[in-house]
């Protein structure tokens, strides 16, 4: 068991537990959420690089990390859009419902790639236990979206959200996969280049919003409030980037563990956004969250 890898995975869990709820809480348009998150991450990455004296990556390593950051920003802006999607009665989907769906897609894509393409969970027994754990996590994620009373509007909203989140998955997949193909470096050294890719995408998106919709997000306070949410994402991004490296936990285990953050994101999203839940809904959600935690814990002990 790699204890250092587990420590960085814990950072990812904490950061990603708080991040989606803070984005929803501060509000604003998706472009403001993505600008704040990406520039908050860049600030943390710059400070970390200055304190540790880490040199900047160059060549293909730089571009792989940079593009992975930009890919994440692409996926995240679509996910934030999903948070704000509303049904016919004006009720927003919210992070508590969107995050489990997004998590299910991300776990499936990253585990399949990590196992089939990168050789994670090498022994047949590890692959078997690992895929059973993933199935349990997906079922648990589905249970967290449970509603006792469903309407046509709820179903239509979820269908639209699934479509948006599937497209977002392309960006999230590249975010996890591209750093696996760097050579002679590690997650700590990749962090600044990755943050630059995120921030570049966020800036381009912000400029587009100003020119296209005549909406100057750079003069609005909510844009800069979202930078605070970016600090939590930075914690998560660094934790995941390091823990998912081959020398640590590997992509499959590192990513599955990081997605335990769905527990914190779901509960905090319900509480902070004051989403009403019945007793039965809380029970089903709790069962789903317990399934996620137990199944994710199993992956820690799988051999690569």
mmCIF file of C-alpha atoms in Angstrom, residues 16-288:
data_model
loop_
_atom_site.group_PDB
_atom_site.id
_atom_site.type_symbol
_atom_site.label_atom_id
_atom_site.label_comp_id
_atom_site.label_asym_id
_atom_site.label_seq_id
_atom_site.Cartn_x
_atom_site.Cartn_y
_atom_site.Cartn_z
ATOM 1 C CA UNK A 16 -13.537 17.659 -4.990
ATOM 2 C CA UNK A 17 -16.020 17.258 -2.124
ATOM 3 C CA UNK A 18 -16.127 21.020 -1.599
ATOM 4 C CA UNK A 19 -15.554 22.306 -5.151
ATOM 5 C CA UNK A 20 -18.873 21.522 -6.921
ATOM 6 C CA UNK A 21 -20.949 22.757 -3.980
ATOM 7 C CA UNK A 22 -19.020 26.036 -3.822
ATOM 8 C CA UNK A 23 -19.461 26.561 -7.569
ATOM 9 C CA UNK A 24 -23.228 26.112 -7.196
ATOM 10 C CA UNK A 25 -23.333 28.277 -4.062
ATOM 11 C CA UNK A 26 -21.487 31.272 -5.554
ATOM 12 C CA UNK A 27 -23.624 31.057 -8.700
ATOM 13 C CA UNK A 28 -23.167 33.183 -11.801
ATOM 14 C CA UNK A 29 -22.849 31.894 -15.342
ATOM 15 C CA UNK A 30 -20.857 28.748 -16.193
ATOM 16 C CA UNK A 31 -18.150 30.884 -17.785
ATOM 17 C CA UNK A 32 -17.654 32.672 -14.444
ATOM 18 C CA UNK A 33 -17.412 29.379 -12.615
ATOM 19 C CA UNK A 34 -14.793 28.055 -14.993
ATOM 20 C CA UNK A 35 -12.772 31.293 -15.006
ATOM 21 C CA UNK A 36 -12.696 31.430 -11.211
ATOM 22 C CA UNK A 37 -11.815 27.759 -10.833
ATOM 23 C CA UNK A 38 -9.036 27.793 -13.420
ATOM 24 C CA UNK A 39 -7.387 30.994 -12.232
ATOM 25 C CA UNK A 40 -7.672 29.933 -8.609
ATOM 26 C CA UNK A 41 -5.824 26.769 -9.608
ATOM 27 C CA UNK A 42 -3.168 28.757 -11.481
ATOM 28 C CA UNK A 43 -2.555 30.962 -8.431
ATOM 29 C CA UNK A 44 -1.984 27.910 -6.229
ATOM 30 C CA UNK A 45 0.253 26.274 -8.859
ATOM 31 C CA UNK A 46 2.432 29.397 -9.185
ATOM 32 C CA UNK A 47 2.824 29.724 -5.410
ATOM 33 C CA UNK A 48 3.697 26.030 -5.094
ATOM 34 C CA UNK A 49 6.292 26.282 -7.881
ATOM 35 C CA UNK A 50 7.922 29.358 -6.340
ATOM 36 C CA UNK A 51 8.051 27.829 -2.861
ATOM 37 C CA UNK A 52 9.482 24.505 -4.026
ATOM 38 C CA UNK A 53 11.644 25.907 -6.832
ATOM 39 C CA UNK A 54 10.334 23.379 -9.349
ATOM 40 C CA UNK A 55 11.440 24.064 -12.944
ATOM 41 C CA UNK A 56 8.950 24.465 -15.778
ATOM 42 C CA UNK A 57 8.337 21.451 -17.998
ATOM 43 C CA UNK A 58 9.356 21.669 -21.632
ATOM 44 C CA UNK A 59 8.758 19.842 -24.893
ATOM 45 C CA UNK A 60 6.123 17.131 -25.139
ATOM 46 C CA UNK A 61 5.795 16.835 -21.357
ATOM 47 C CA UNK A 62 4.710 20.483 -21.146
ATOM 48 C CA UNK A 63 2.154 20.179 -23.939
ATOM 49 C CA UNK A 64 0.667 16.934 -22.633
ATOM 50 C CA UNK A 65 0.146 18.527 -19.217
ATOM 51 C CA UNK A 66 -1.066 21.822 -20.736
ATOM 52 C CA UNK A 67 -3.587 20.117 -23.021
ATOM 53 C CA UNK A 68 -4.842 17.900 -20.198
ATOM 54 C CA UNK A 69 -5.617 21.055 -18.195
ATOM 55 C CA UNK A 70 -7.438 22.660 -21.126
ATOM 56 C CA UNK A 71 -9.382 19.428 -21.646
ATOM 57 C CA UNK A 72 -10.488 19.466 -18.013
ATOM 58 C CA UNK A 73 -11.690 23.072 -18.379
ATOM 59 C CA UNK A 74 -13.742 22.066 -21.422
ATOM 60 C CA UNK A 75 -15.366 19.220 -19.502
ATOM 61 C CA UNK A 76 -15.963 21.331 -16.429
ATOM 62 C CA UNK A 77 -17.721 24.203 -18.159
ATOM 63 C CA UNK A 78 -20.230 21.699 -19.533
ATOM 64 C CA UNK A 79 -20.634 20.139 -16.083
ATOM 65 C CA UNK A 80 -21.303 23.550 -14.525
ATOM 66 C CA UNK A 81 -23.883 24.134 -17.262
ATOM 67 C CA UNK A 82 -25.524 20.871 -16.174
ATOM 68 C CA UNK A 83 -25.662 22.133 -12.558
ATOM 69 C CA UNK A 84 -27.820 25.064 -13.677
ATOM 70 C CA UNK A 85 -30.144 23.220 -16.078
ATOM 71 C CA UNK A 86 -33.779 23.584 -15.011
ATOM 72 C CA UNK A 87 -36.958 21.579 -15.447
ATOM 73 C CA UNK A 88 -40.314 22.992 -16.558
ATOM 74 C CA UNK A 89 -41.066 24.148 -13.015
ATOM 75 C CA UNK A 90 -37.833 26.115 -12.770
ATOM 76 C CA UNK A 91 -36.034 23.686 -10.455
ATOM 77 C CA UNK A 92 -32.295 23.458 -11.124
ATOM 78 C CA UNK A 93 -30.585 20.084 -11.448
ATOM 79 C CA UNK A 94 -27.862 21.104 -8.983
ATOM 80 C CA UNK A 95 -24.513 19.543 -8.116
ATOM 81 C CA UNK A 96 -26.043 16.873 -5.859
ATOM 82 C CA UNK A 97 -27.694 15.196 -8.863
ATOM 83 C CA UNK A 98 -25.222 16.108 -11.606
ATOM 84 C CA UNK A 99 -22.066 14.976 -9.821
ATOM 85 C CA UNK A 100 -23.064 11.303 -9.352
ATOM 86 C CA UNK A 101 -23.873 11.044 -13.074
ATOM 87 C CA UNK A 102 -20.596 12.708 -14.027
ATOM 88 C CA UNK A 103 -18.701 10.517 -11.568
ATOM 89 C CA UNK A 104 -20.172 7.340 -13.047
ATOM 90 C CA UNK A 105 -19.038 8.325 -16.547
ATOM 91 C CA UNK A 106 -15.564 9.333 -15.367
ATOM 92 C CA UNK A 107 -14.943 6.185 -13.348
ATOM 93 C CA UNK A 108 -15.966 3.961 -16.238
ATOM 94 C CA UNK A 109 -13.771 5.741 -18.805
ATOM 95 C CA UNK A 110 -10.661 6.070 -16.629
ATOM 96 C CA UNK A 111 -10.765 2.557 -15.210
ATOM 97 C CA UNK A 112 -11.244 0.964 -18.630
ATOM 98 C CA UNK A 113 -8.339 2.969 -20.055
ATOM 99 C CA UNK A 114 -6.116 2.353 -17.031
ATOM 100 C CA UNK A 115 -6.707 -1.404 -17.075
ATOM 101 C CA UNK A 116 -6.739 -2.074 -20.818
ATOM 102 C CA UNK A 117 -4.177 0.444 -22.056
ATOM 103 C CA UNK A 118 -1.890 1.068 -19.066
ATOM 104 C CA UNK A 119 -1.856 -2.364 -17.467
ATOM 105 C CA UNK A 120 -3.300 -1.379 -14.071
ATOM 106 C CA UNK A 121 -4.692 -4.191 -11.910
ATOM 107 C CA UNK A 122 -2.473 -6.716 -13.719
ATOM 108 C CA UNK A 123 -3.523 -10.083 -12.188
ATOM 109 C CA UNK A 124 -6.831 -11.563 -13.319
ATOM 110 C CA UNK A 125 -8.042 -11.591 -9.713
ATOM 111 C CA UNK A 126 -7.340 -7.848 -9.378
ATOM 112 C CA UNK A 127 -9.200 -7.100 -12.604
ATOM 113 C CA UNK A 128 -12.181 -9.164 -11.424
ATOM 114 C CA UNK A 129 -12.410 -7.537 -8.007
ATOM 115 C CA UNK A 130 -11.744 -4.128 -9.539
ATOM 116 C CA UNK A 131 -14.517 -4.314 -12.109
ATOM 117 C CA UNK A 132 -16.969 -5.649 -9.503
ATOM 118 C CA UNK A 133 -16.032 -2.658 -7.329
ATOM 119 C CA UNK A 134 -16.623 -0.270 -10.248
ATOM 120 C CA UNK A 135 -20.066 -1.779 -10.917
ATOM 121 C CA UNK A 136 -20.960 -1.336 -7.240
ATOM 122 C CA UNK A 137 -19.768 2.288 -7.387
ATOM 123 C CA UNK A 138 -21.902 2.950 -10.471
ATOM 124 C CA UNK A 139 -24.957 1.458 -8.756
ATOM 125 C CA UNK A 140 -24.210 3.561 -5.681
ATOM 126 C CA UNK A 141 -23.893 6.699 -7.805
ATOM 127 C CA UNK A 142 -27.246 5.921 -9.418
ATOM 128 C CA UNK A 143 -28.900 5.518 -6.003
ATOM 129 C CA UNK A 144 -27.724 8.986 -4.934
ATOM 130 C CA UNK A 145 -29.955 10.511 -7.638
ATOM 131 C CA UNK A 146 -33.085 8.776 -6.279
ATOM 132 C CA UNK A 147 -36.318 10.785 -6.119
ATOM 133 C CA UNK A 148 -39.420 9.402 -4.438
ATOM 134 C CA UNK A 149 -41.740 11.460 -6.614
ATOM 135 C CA UNK A 150 -40.737 11.695 -10.258
ATOM 136 C CA UNK A 151 -42.347 13.870 -12.909
ATOM 137 C CA UNK A 152 -42.041 14.075 -16.661
ATOM 138 C CA UNK A 153 -40.014 17.248 -16.144
ATOM 139 C CA UNK A 154 -37.537 15.421 -13.888
ATOM 140 C CA UNK A 155 -37.003 12.673 -16.455
ATOM 141 C CA UNK A 156 -36.603 15.119 -19.341
ATOM 142 C CA UNK A 157 -34.121 17.199 -17.348
ATOM 143 C CA UNK A 158 -32.035 14.155 -16.432
ATOM 144 C CA UNK A 159 -32.029 12.989 -20.066
ATOM 145 C CA UNK A 160 -30.708 16.363 -21.245
ATOM 146 C CA UNK A 161 -28.154 16.457 -18.442
ATOM 147 C CA UNK A 162 -26.858 12.997 -19.355
ATOM 148 C CA UNK A 163 -26.258 14.177 -22.929
ATOM 149 C CA UNK A 164 -24.301 17.230 -21.755
ATOM 150 C CA UNK A 165 -22.282 15.211 -19.239
ATOM 151 C CA UNK A 166 -21.394 12.590 -21.866
ATOM 152 C CA UNK A 167 -19.819 15.310 -24.015
ATOM 153 C CA UNK A 168 -18.054 16.684 -20.936
ATOM 154 C CA UNK A 169 -16.597 13.226 -20.386
ATOM 155 C CA UNK A 170 -14.392 13.632 -23.457
ATOM 156 C CA UNK A 171 -12.565 16.470 -21.699
ATOM 157 C CA UNK A 172 -12.394 14.662 -18.367
ATOM 158 C CA UNK A 173 -11.013 11.512 -19.994
ATOM 159 C CA UNK A 174 -8.211 13.436 -21.696
ATOM 160 C CA UNK A 175 -7.500 15.193 -18.390
ATOM 161 C CA UNK A 176 -6.762 11.858 -16.742
ATOM 162 C CA UNK A 177 -5.174 10.050 -19.671
ATOM 163 C CA UNK A 178 -2.751 12.559 -21.248
ATOM 164 C CA UNK A 179 -0.472 12.935 -18.163
ATOM 165 C CA UNK A 180 0.049 9.148 -18.184
ATOM 166 C CA UNK A 181 2.118 9.534 -21.373
ATOM 167 C CA UNK A 182 4.655 12.039 -20.026
ATOM 168 C CA UNK A 183 8.212 10.777 -19.497
ATOM 169 C CA UNK A 184 10.754 11.456 -16.780
ATOM 170 C CA UNK A 185 8.530 13.702 -14.673
ATOM 171 C CA UNK A 186 5.862 13.432 -11.975
ATOM 172 C CA UNK A 187 2.551 14.937 -10.895
ATOM 173 C CA UNK A 188 4.067 17.740 -8.825
ATOM 174 C CA UNK A 189 6.152 18.970 -11.747
ATOM 175 C CA UNK A 190 3.205 18.709 -14.155
ATOM 176 C CA UNK A 191 0.866 20.780 -11.985
ATOM 177 C CA UNK A 192 1.893 24.257 -13.169
ATOM 178 C CA UNK A 193 1.732 23.380 -16.876
ATOM 179 C CA UNK A 194 -1.650 21.747 -16.343
ATOM 180 C CA UNK A 195 -2.917 24.809 -14.458
ATOM 181 C CA UNK A 196 -1.732 27.045 -17.302
ATOM 182 C CA UNK A 197 -3.805 24.999 -19.742
ATOM 183 C CA UNK A 198 -6.848 25.367 -17.513
ATOM 184 C CA UNK A 199 -6.374 29.102 -17.068
ATOM 185 C CA UNK A 200 -5.784 29.678 -20.792
ATOM 186 C CA UNK A 201 -9.092 27.982 -21.608
ATOM 187 C CA UNK A 202 -10.857 29.965 -18.864
ATOM 188 C CA UNK A 203 -9.469 33.259 -20.167
ATOM 189 C CA UNK A 204 -10.418 32.527 -23.794
ATOM 190 C CA UNK A 205 -13.914 31.590 -22.654
ATOM 191 C CA UNK A 206 -14.202 34.810 -20.649
ATOM 192 C CA UNK A 207 -13.065 36.978 -23.572
ATOM 193 C CA UNK A 208 -15.548 35.176 -25.833
ATOM 194 C CA UNK A 209 -18.352 35.907 -23.364
ATOM 195 C CA UNK A 210 -17.469 39.619 -23.383
ATOM 196 C CA UNK A 211 -17.285 39.904 -27.172
ATOM 197 C CA UNK A 212 -20.171 37.580 -28.077
ATOM 198 C CA UNK A 213 -22.748 38.425 -25.419
ATOM 199 C CA UNK A 214 -21.495 41.866 -24.362
ATOM 200 C CA UNK A 215 -21.290 40.534 -20.808
ATOM 201 C CA UNK A 216 -18.114 41.742 -19.096
ATOM 202 C CA UNK A 217 -17.596 39.032 -16.472
ATOM 203 C CA UNK A 218 -14.297 40.659 -15.456
ATOM 204 C CA UNK A 219 -16.167 43.503 -13.732
ATOM 205 C CA UNK A 220 -18.529 41.246 -11.773
ATOM 206 C CA UNK A 221 -17.768 40.220 -8.200
ATOM 207 C CA UNK A 222 -19.116 36.667 -8.590
ATOM 208 C CA UNK A 223 -16.312 35.925 -11.074
ATOM 209 C CA UNK A 224 -13.722 36.580 -8.387
ATOM 210 C CA UNK A 225 -15.689 34.799 -5.679
ATOM 211 C CA UNK A 226 -15.406 31.708 -7.840
ATOM 212 C CA UNK A 227 -11.613 31.923 -7.516
ATOM 213 C CA UNK A 228 -12.118 30.701 -3.937
ATOM 214 C CA UNK A 229 -13.745 27.534 -5.292
ATOM 215 C CA UNK A 230 -10.695 27.230 -7.531
ATOM 216 C CA UNK A 231 -8.444 26.896 -4.484
ATOM 217 C CA UNK A 232 -10.312 23.735 -3.511
ATOM 218 C CA UNK A 233 -10.135 22.426 -7.042
ATOM 219 C CA UNK A 234 -6.391 23.093 -7.040
ATOM 220 C CA UNK A 235 -6.054 20.886 -3.950
ATOM 221 C CA UNK A 236 -8.014 18.153 -5.719
ATOM 222 C CA UNK A 237 -6.174 18.490 -9.033
ATOM 223 C CA UNK A 238 -2.756 18.260 -7.397
ATOM 224 C CA UNK A 239 -3.810 15.348 -5.193
ATOM 225 C CA UNK A 240 -5.219 13.393 -8.111
ATOM 226 C CA UNK A 241 -2.376 14.204 -10.492
ATOM 227 C CA UNK A 242 0.191 12.855 -8.022
ATOM 228 C CA UNK A 243 -1.792 9.855 -6.733
ATOM 229 C CA UNK A 244 -2.686 8.629 -10.244
ATOM 230 C CA UNK A 245 0.952 8.406 -11.356
ATOM 231 C CA UNK A 246 2.270 4.877 -12.066
ATOM 232 C CA UNK A 247 4.772 5.144 -9.182
ATOM 233 C CA UNK A 248 1.942 5.962 -6.756
ATOM 234 C CA UNK A 249 -1.472 4.285 -7.100
ATOM 235 C CA UNK A 250 -1.902 4.217 -10.877
ATOM 236 C CA UNK A 251 -4.704 5.714 -12.947
ATOM 237 C CA UNK A 252 -7.383 3.129 -12.120
ATOM 238 C CA UNK A 253 -7.018 3.088 -8.323
ATOM 239 C CA UNK A 254 -6.040 6.773 -8.052
ATOM 240 C CA UNK A 255 -9.096 7.902 -9.954
ATOM 241 C CA UNK A 256 -11.551 5.563 -8.221
ATOM 242 C CA UNK A 257 -10.358 6.727 -4.799
ATOM 243 C CA UNK A 258 -10.566 10.402 -5.781
ATOM 244 C CA UNK A 259 -14.208 9.894 -6.704
ATOM 245 C CA UNK A 260 -15.098 9.072 -3.096
ATOM 246 C CA UNK A 261 -15.483 12.858 -3.109
ATOM 247 C CA UNK A 262 -18.975 12.216 -4.458
ATOM 248 C CA UNK A 263 -19.964 11.495 -0.848
ATOM 249 C CA UNK A 264 -18.996 14.965 0.348
ATOM 250 C CA UNK A 265 -20.216 16.650 -2.837
ATOM 251 C CA UNK A 266 -23.640 14.999 -2.620
ATOM 252 C CA UNK A 267 -24.235 15.684 1.072
ATOM 253 C CA UNK A 268 -22.857 19.226 1.018
ATOM 254 C CA UNK A 269 -24.792 19.972 -2.168
ATOM 255 C CA UNK A 270 -28.058 18.906 -0.535
ATOM 256 C CA UNK A 271 -27.381 20.813 2.696
ATOM 257 C CA UNK A 272 -25.852 24.023 1.332
ATOM 258 C CA UNK A 273 -28.350 24.347 -1.513
ATOM 259 C CA UNK A 274 -31.176 23.422 0.903
ATOM 260 C CA UNK A 275 -32.560 20.664 -1.275
ATOM 261 C CA UNK A 276 -35.528 19.002 0.416
ATOM 262 C CA UNK A 277 -35.301 15.225 0.796
ATOM 263 C CA UNK A 278 -37.802 12.757 2.231
ATOM 264 C CA UNK A 279 -36.782 10.124 4.751
ATOM 265 C CA UNK A 280 -36.856 7.421 2.074
ATOM 266 C CA UNK A 281 -34.712 9.528 -0.246
ATOM 267 C CA UNK A 282 -32.107 10.061 2.480
ATOM 268 C CA UNK A 283 -32.059 6.313 3.178
ATOM 269 C CA UNK A 284 -31.519 5.352 -0.471
ATOM 270 C CA UNK A 285 -28.872 8.068 -0.883
ATOM 271 C CA UNK A 286 -27.064 6.865 2.251
ATOM 272 C CA UNK A 287 -27.046 3.278 0.954
ATOM 273 C CA UNK A 288 -25.594 4.478 -2.349
#
